[in-house]
PDB file of N, CA and C in Angstrom:
ATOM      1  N   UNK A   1      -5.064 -31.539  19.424  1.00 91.00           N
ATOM      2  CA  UNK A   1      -4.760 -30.697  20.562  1.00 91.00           C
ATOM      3  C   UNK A   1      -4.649 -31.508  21.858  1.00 91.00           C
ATOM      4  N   UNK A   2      -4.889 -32.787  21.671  1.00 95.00           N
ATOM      5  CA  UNK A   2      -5.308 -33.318  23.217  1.00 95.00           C
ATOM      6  C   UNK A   2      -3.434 -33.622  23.346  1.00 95.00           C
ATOM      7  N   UNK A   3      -2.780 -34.127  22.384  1.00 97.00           N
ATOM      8  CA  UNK A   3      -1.279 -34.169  22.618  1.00 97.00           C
ATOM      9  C   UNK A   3      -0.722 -33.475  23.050  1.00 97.00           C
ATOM     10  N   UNK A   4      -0.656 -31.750  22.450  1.00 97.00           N
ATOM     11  CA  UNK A   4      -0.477 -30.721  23.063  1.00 97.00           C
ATOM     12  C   UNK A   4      -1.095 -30.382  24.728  1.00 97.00           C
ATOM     13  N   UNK A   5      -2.256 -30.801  24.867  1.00 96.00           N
ATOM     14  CA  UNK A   5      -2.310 -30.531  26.378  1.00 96.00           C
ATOM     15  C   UNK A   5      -2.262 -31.179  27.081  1.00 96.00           C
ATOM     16  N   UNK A   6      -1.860 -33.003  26.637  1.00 97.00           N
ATOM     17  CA  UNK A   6      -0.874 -33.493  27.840  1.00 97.00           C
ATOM     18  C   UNK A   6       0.187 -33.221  27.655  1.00 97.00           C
ATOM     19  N   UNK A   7       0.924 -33.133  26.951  1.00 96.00           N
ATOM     20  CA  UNK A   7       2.532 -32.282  27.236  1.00 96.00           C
ATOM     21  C   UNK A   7       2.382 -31.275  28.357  1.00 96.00           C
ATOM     22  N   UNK A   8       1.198 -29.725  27.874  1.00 94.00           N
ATOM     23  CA  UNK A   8       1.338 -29.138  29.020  1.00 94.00           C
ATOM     24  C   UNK A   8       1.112 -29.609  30.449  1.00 94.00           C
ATOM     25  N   UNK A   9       0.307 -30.382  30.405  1.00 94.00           N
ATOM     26  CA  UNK A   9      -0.646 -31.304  32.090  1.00 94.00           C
ATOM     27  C   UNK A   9       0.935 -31.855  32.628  1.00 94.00           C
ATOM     28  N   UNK A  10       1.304 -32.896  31.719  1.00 95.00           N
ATOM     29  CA  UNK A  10       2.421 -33.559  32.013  1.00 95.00           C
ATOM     30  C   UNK A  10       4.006 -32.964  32.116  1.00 95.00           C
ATOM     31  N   UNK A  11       4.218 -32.045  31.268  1.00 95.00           N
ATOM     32  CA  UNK A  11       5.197 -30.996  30.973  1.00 95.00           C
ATOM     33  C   UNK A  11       6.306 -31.852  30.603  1.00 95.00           C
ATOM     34  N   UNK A  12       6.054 -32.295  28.997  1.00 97.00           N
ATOM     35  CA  UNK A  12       6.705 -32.924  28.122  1.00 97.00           C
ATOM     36  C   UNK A  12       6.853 -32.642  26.970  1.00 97.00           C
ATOM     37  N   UNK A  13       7.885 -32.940  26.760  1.00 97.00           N
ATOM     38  CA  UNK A  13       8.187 -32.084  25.061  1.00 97.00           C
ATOM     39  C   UNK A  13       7.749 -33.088  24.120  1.00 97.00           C
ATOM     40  N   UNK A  14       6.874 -32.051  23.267  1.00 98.00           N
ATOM     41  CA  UNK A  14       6.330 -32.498  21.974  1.00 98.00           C
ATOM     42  C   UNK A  14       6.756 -32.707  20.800  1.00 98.00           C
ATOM     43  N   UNK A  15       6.968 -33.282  19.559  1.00 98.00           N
ATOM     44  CA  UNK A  15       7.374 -33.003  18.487  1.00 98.00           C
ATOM     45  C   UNK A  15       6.043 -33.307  17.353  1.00 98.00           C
ATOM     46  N   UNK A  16       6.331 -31.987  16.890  1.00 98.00           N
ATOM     47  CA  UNK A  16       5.009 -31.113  15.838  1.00 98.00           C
ATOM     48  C   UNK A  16       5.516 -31.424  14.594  1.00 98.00           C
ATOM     49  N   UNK A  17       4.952 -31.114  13.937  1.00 98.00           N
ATOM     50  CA  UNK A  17       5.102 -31.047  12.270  1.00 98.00           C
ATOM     51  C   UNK A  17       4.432 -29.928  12.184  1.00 98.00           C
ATOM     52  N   UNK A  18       4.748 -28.728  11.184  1.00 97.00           N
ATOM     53  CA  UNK A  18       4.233 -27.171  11.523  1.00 97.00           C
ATOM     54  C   UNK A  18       4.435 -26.603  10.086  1.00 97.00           C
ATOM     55  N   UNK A  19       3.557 -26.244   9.470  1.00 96.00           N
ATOM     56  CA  UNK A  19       3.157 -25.440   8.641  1.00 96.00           C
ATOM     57  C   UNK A  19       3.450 -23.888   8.677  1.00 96.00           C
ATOM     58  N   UNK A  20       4.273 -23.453   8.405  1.00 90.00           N
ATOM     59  CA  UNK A  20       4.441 -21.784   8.135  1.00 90.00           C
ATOM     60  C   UNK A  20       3.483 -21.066   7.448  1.00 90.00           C
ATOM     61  N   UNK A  21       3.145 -19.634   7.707  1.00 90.00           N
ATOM     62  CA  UNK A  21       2.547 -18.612   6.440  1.00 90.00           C
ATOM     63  C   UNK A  21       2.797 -19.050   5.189  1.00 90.00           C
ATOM     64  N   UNK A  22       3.772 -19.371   5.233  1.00 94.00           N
ATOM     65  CA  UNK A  22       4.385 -19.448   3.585  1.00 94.00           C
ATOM     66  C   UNK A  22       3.859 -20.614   3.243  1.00 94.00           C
ATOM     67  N   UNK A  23       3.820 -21.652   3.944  1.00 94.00           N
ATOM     68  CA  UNK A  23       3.381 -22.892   3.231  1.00 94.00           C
ATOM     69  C   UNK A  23       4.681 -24.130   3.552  1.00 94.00           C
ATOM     70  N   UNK A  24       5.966 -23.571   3.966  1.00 95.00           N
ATOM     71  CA  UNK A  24       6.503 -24.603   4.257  1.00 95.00           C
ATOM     72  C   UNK A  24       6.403 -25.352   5.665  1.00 95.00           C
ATOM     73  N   UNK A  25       6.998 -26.412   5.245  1.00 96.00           N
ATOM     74  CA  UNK A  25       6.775 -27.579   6.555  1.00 96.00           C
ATOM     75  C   UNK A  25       8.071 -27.886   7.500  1.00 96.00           C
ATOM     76  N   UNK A  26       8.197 -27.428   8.730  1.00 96.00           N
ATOM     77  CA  UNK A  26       9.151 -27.803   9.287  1.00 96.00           C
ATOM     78  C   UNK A  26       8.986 -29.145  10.681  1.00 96.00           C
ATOM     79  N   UNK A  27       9.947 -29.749  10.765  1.00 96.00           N
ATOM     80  CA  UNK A  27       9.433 -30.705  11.921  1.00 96.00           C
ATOM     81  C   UNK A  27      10.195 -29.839  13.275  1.00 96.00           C
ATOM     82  N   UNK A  28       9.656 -29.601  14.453  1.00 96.00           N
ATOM     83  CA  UNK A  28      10.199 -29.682  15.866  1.00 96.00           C
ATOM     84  C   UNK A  28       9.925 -29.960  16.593  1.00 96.00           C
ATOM     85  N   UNK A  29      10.480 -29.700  17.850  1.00 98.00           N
ATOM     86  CA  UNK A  29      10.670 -30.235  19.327  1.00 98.00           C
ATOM     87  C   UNK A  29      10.146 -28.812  20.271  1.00 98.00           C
ATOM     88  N   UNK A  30       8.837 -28.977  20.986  1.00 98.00           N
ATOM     89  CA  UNK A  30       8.639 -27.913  21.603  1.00 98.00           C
ATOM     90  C   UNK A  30       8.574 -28.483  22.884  1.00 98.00           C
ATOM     91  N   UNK A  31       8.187 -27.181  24.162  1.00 97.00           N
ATOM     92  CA  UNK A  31       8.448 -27.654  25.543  1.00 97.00           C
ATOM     93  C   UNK A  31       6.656 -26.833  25.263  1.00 97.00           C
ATOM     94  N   UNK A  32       5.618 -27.431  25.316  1.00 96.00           N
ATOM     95  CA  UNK A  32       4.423 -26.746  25.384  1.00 96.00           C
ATOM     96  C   UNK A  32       4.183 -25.853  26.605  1.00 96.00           C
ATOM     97  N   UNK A  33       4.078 -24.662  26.882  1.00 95.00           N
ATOM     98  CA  UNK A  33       3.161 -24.045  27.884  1.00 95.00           C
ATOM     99  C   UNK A  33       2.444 -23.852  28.461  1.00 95.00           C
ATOM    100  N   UNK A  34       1.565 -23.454  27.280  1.00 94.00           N
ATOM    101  CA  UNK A  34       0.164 -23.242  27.402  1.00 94.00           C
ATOM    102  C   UNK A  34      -1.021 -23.071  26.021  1.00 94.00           C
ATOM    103  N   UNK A  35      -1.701 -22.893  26.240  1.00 96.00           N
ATOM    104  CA  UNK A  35      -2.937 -23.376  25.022  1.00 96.00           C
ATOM    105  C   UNK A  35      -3.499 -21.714  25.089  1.00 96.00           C
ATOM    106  N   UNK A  36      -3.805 -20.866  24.123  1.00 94.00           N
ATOM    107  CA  UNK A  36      -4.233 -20.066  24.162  1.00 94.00           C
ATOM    108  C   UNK A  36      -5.835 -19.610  23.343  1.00 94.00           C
ATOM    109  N   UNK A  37      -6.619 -18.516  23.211  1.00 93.00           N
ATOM    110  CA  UNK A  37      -7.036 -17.561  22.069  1.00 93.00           C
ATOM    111  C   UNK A  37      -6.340 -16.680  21.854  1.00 93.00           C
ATOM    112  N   UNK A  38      -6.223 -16.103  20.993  1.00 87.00           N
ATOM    113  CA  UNK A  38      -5.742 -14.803  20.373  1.00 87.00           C
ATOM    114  C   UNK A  38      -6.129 -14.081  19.211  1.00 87.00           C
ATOM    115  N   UNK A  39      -6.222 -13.558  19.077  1.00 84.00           N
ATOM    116  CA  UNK A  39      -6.843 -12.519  17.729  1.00 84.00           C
ATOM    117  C   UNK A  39      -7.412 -13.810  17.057  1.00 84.00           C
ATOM    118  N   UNK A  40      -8.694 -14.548  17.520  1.00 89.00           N
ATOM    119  CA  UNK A  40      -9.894 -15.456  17.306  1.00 89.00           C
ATOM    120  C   UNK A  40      -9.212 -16.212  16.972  1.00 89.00           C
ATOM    121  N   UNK A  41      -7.895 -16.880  17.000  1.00 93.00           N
ATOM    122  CA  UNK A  41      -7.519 -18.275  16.812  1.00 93.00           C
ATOM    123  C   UNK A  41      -6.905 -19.263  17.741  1.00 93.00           C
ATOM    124  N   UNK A  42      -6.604 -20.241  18.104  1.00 96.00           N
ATOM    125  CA  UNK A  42      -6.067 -21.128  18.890  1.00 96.00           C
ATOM    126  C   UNK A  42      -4.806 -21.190  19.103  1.00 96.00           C
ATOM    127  N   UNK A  43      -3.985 -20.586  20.152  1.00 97.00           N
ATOM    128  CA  UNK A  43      -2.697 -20.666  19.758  1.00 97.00           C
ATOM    129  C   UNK A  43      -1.886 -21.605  20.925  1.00 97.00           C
ATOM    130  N   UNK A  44      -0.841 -22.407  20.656  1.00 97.00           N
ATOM    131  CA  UNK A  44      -0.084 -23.049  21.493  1.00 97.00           C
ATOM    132  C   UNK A  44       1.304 -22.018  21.831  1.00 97.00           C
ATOM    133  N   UNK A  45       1.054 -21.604  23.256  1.00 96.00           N
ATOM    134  CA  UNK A  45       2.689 -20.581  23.343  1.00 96.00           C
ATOM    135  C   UNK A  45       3.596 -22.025  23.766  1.00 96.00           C
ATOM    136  N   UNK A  46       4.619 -21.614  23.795  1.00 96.00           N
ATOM    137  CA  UNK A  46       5.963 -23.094  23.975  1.00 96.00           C
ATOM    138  C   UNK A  46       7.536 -22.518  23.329  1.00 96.00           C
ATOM    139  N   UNK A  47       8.370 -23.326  24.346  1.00 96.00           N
ATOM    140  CA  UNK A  47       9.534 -22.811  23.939  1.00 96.00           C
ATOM    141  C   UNK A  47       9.962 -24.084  22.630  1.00 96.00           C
ATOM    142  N   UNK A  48      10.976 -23.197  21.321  1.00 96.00           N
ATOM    143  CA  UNK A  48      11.063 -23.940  20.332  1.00 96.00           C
ATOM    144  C   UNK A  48      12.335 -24.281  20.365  1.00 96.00           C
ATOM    145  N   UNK A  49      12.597 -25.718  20.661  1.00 95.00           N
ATOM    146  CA  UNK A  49      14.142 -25.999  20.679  1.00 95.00           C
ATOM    147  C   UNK A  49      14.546 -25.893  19.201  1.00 95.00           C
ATOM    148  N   UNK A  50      14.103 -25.407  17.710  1.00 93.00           N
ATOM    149  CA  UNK A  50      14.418 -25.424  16.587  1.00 93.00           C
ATOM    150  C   UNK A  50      15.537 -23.416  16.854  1.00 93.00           C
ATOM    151  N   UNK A  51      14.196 -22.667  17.086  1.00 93.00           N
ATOM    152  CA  UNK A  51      14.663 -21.141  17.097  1.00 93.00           C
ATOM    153  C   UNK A  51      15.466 -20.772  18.779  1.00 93.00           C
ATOM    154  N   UNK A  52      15.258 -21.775  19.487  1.00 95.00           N
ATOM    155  CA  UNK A  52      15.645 -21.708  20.556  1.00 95.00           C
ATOM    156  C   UNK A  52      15.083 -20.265  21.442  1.00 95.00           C
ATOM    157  N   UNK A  53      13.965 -20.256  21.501  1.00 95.00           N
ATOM    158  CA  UNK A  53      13.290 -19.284  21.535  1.00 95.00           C
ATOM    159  C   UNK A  53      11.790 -19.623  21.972  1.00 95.00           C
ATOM    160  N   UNK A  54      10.824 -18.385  22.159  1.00 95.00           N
ATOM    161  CA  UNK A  54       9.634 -18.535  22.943  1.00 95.00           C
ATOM    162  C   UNK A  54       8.749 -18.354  21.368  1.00 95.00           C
ATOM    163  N   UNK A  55       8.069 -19.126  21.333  1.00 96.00           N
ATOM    164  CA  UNK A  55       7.062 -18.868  19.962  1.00 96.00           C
ATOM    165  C   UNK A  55       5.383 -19.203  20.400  1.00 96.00           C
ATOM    166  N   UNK A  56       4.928 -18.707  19.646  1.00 95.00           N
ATOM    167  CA  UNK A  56       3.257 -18.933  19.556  1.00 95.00           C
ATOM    168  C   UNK A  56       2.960 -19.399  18.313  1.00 95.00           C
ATOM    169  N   UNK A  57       2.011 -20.315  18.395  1.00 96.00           N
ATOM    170  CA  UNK A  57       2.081 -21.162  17.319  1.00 96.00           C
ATOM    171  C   UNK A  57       0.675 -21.838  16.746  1.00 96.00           C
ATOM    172  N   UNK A  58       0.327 -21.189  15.673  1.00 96.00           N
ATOM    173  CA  UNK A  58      -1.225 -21.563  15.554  1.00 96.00           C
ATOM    174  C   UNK A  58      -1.466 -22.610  15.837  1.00 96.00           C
ATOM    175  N   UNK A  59      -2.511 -23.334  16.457  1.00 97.00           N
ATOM    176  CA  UNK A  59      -2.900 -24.324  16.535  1.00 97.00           C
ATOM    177  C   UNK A  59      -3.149 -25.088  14.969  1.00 97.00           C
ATOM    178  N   UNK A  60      -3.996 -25.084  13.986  1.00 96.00           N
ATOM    179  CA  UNK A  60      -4.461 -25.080  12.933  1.00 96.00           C
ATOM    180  C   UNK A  60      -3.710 -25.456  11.616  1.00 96.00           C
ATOM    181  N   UNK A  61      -2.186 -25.014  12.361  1.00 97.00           N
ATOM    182  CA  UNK A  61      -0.875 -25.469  11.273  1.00 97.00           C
ATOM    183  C   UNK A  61      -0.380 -26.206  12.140  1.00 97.00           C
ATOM    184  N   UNK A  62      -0.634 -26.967  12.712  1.00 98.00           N
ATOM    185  CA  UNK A  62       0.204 -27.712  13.460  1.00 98.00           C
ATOM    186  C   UNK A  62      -0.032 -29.144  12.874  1.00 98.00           C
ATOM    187  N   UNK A  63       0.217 -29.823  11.992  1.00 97.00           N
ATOM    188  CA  UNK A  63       0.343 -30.936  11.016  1.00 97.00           C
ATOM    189  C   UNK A  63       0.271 -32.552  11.760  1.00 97.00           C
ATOM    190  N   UNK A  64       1.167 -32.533  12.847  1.00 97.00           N
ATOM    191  CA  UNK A  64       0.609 -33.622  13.491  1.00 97.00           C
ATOM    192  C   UNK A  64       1.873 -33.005  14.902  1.00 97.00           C
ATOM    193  N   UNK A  65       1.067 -34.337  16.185  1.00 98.00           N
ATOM    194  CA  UNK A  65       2.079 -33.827  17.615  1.00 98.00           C
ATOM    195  C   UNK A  65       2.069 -35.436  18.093  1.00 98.00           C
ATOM    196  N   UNK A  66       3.320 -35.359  18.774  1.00 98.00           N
ATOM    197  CA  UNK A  66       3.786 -36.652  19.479  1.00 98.00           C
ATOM    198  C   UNK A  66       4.640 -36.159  20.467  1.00 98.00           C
ATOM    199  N   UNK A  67       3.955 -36.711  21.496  1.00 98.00           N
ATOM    200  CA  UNK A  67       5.117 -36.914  23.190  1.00 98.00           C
ATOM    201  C   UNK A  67       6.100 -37.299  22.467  1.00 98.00           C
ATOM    202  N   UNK A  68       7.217 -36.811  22.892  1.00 97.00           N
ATOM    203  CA  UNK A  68       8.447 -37.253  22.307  1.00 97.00           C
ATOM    204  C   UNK A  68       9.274 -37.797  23.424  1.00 97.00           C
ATOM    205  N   UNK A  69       8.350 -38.102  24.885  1.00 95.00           N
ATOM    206  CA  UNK A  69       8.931 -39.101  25.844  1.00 95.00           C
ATOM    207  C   UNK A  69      10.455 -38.489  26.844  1.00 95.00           C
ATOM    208  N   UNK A  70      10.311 -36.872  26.680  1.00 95.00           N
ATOM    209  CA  UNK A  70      11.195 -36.044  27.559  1.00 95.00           C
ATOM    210  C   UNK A  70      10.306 -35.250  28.941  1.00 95.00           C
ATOM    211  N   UNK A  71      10.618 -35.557  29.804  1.00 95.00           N
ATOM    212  CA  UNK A  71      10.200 -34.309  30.780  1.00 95.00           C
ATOM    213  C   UNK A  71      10.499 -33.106  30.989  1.00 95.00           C
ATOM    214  N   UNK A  72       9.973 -31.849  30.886  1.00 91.00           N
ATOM    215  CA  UNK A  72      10.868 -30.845  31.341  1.00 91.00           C
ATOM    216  C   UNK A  72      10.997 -30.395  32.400  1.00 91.00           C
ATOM    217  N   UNK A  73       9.924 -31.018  33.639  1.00 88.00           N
ATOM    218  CA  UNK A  73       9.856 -30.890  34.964  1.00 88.00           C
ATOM    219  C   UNK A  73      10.810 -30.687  35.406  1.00 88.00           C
ATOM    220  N   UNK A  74      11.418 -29.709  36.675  1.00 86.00           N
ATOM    221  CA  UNK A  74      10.464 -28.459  37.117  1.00 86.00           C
ATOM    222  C   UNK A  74      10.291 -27.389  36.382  1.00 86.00           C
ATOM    223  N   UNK A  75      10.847 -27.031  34.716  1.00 85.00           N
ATOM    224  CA  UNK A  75      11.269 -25.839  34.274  1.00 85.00           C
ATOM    225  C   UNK A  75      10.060 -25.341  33.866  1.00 85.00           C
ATOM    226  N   UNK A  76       8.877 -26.064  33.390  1.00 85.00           N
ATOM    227  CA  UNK A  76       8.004 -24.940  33.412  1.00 85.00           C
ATOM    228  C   UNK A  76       7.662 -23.826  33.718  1.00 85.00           C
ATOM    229  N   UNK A  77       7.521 -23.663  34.733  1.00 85.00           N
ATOM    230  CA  UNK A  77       7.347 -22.553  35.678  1.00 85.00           C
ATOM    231  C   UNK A  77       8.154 -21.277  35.279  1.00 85.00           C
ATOM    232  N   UNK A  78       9.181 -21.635  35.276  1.00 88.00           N
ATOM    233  CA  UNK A  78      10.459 -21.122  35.097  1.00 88.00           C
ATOM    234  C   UNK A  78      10.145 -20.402  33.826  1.00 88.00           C
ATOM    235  N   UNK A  79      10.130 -20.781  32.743  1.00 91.00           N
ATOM    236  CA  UNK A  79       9.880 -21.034  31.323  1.00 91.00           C
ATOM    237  C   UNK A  79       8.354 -19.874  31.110  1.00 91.00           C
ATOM    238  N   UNK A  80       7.735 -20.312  32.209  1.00 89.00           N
ATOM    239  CA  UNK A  80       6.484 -18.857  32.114  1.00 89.00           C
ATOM    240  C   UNK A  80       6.745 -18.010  32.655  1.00 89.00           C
ATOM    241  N   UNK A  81       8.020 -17.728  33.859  1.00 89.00           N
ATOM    242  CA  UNK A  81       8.002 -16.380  34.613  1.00 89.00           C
ATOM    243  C   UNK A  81       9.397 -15.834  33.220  1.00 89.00           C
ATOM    244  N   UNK A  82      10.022 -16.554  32.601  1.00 92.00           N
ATOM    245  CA  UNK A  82      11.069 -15.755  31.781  1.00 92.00           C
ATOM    246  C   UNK A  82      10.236 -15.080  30.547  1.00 92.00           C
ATOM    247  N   UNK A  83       8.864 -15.826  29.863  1.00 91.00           N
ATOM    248  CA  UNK A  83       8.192 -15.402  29.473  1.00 91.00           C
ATOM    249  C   UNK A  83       7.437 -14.156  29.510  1.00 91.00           C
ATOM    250  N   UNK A  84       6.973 -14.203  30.814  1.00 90.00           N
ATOM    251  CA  UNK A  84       6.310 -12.813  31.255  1.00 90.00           C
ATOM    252  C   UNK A  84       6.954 -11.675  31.582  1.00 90.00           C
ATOM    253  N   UNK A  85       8.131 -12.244  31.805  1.00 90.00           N
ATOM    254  CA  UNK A  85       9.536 -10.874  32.043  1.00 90.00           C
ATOM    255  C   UNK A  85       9.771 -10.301  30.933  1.00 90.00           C
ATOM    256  N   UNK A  86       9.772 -11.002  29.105  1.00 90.00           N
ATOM    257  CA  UNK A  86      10.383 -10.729  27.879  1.00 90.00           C
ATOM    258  C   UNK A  86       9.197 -10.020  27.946  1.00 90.00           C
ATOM    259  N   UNK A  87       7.705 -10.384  27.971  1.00 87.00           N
ATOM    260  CA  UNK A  87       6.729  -9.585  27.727  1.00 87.00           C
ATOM    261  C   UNK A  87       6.446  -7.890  28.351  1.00 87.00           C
ATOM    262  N   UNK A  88       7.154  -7.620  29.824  1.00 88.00           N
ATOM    263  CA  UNK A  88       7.217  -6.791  30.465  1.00 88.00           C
ATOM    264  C   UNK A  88       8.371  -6.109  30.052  1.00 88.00           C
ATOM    265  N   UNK A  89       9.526  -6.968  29.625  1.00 90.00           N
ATOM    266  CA  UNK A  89      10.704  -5.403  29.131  1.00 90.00           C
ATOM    267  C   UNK A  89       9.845  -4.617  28.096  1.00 90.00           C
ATOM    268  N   UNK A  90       9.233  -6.033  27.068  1.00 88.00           N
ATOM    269  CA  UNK A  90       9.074  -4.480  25.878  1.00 88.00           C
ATOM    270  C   UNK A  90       7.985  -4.181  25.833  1.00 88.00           C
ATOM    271  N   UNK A  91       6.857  -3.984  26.992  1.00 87.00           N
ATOM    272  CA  UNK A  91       6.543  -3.118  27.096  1.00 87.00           C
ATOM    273  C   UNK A  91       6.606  -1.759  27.696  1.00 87.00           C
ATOM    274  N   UNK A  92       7.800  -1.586  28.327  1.00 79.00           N
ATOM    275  CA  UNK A  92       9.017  -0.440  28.565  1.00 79.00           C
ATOM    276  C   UNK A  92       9.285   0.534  27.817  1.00 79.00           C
TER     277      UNK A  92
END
């Protein structure tokens, strides 16, 4: 996790190795967010340049993480207020 939260400190994209429900293994490229709890587990929220999309992502399947040596500076920010907007339509 400490990779994951210099990405977020630093706001650099990571590349994970990630374990699914199912059991398969995919490799990607995330822009980390933020570090969460949630229904008692550890979760990393981050946008997934694989689904191109906003995902949450157990901590626990996360197989291994590496700076992958990109900045995303300034979009963070950005990246949490589009977040909190998707979260506010559906709850509409």
């Amino acid at each position: 996790m400490d990779t994951i939260r210099q990405g977020c400190w630093r706001e650099e994209a990571v590349a994970i190795g990630y374990v699914d429900k199912a059991g398969a293994s995919t490799e990607r490229t995330i822009l980390p967010l933020a570090i969460t709890y949630l229904d008692r587990n550890l979760m990393v929220l981050a946008w997934c340049r694989l689904r191109e999309a906003f995902r949450m992502f157990e901590a626990n399947r996360i197989s291994k993480a590496q700076l992958a040596g990109e900045r995303f500076r300034p979009r963070r920010a950005g990246l949490l207020r589009s977040y909190l907007a998707q979260l506010q339509a559906r709850q509409r």
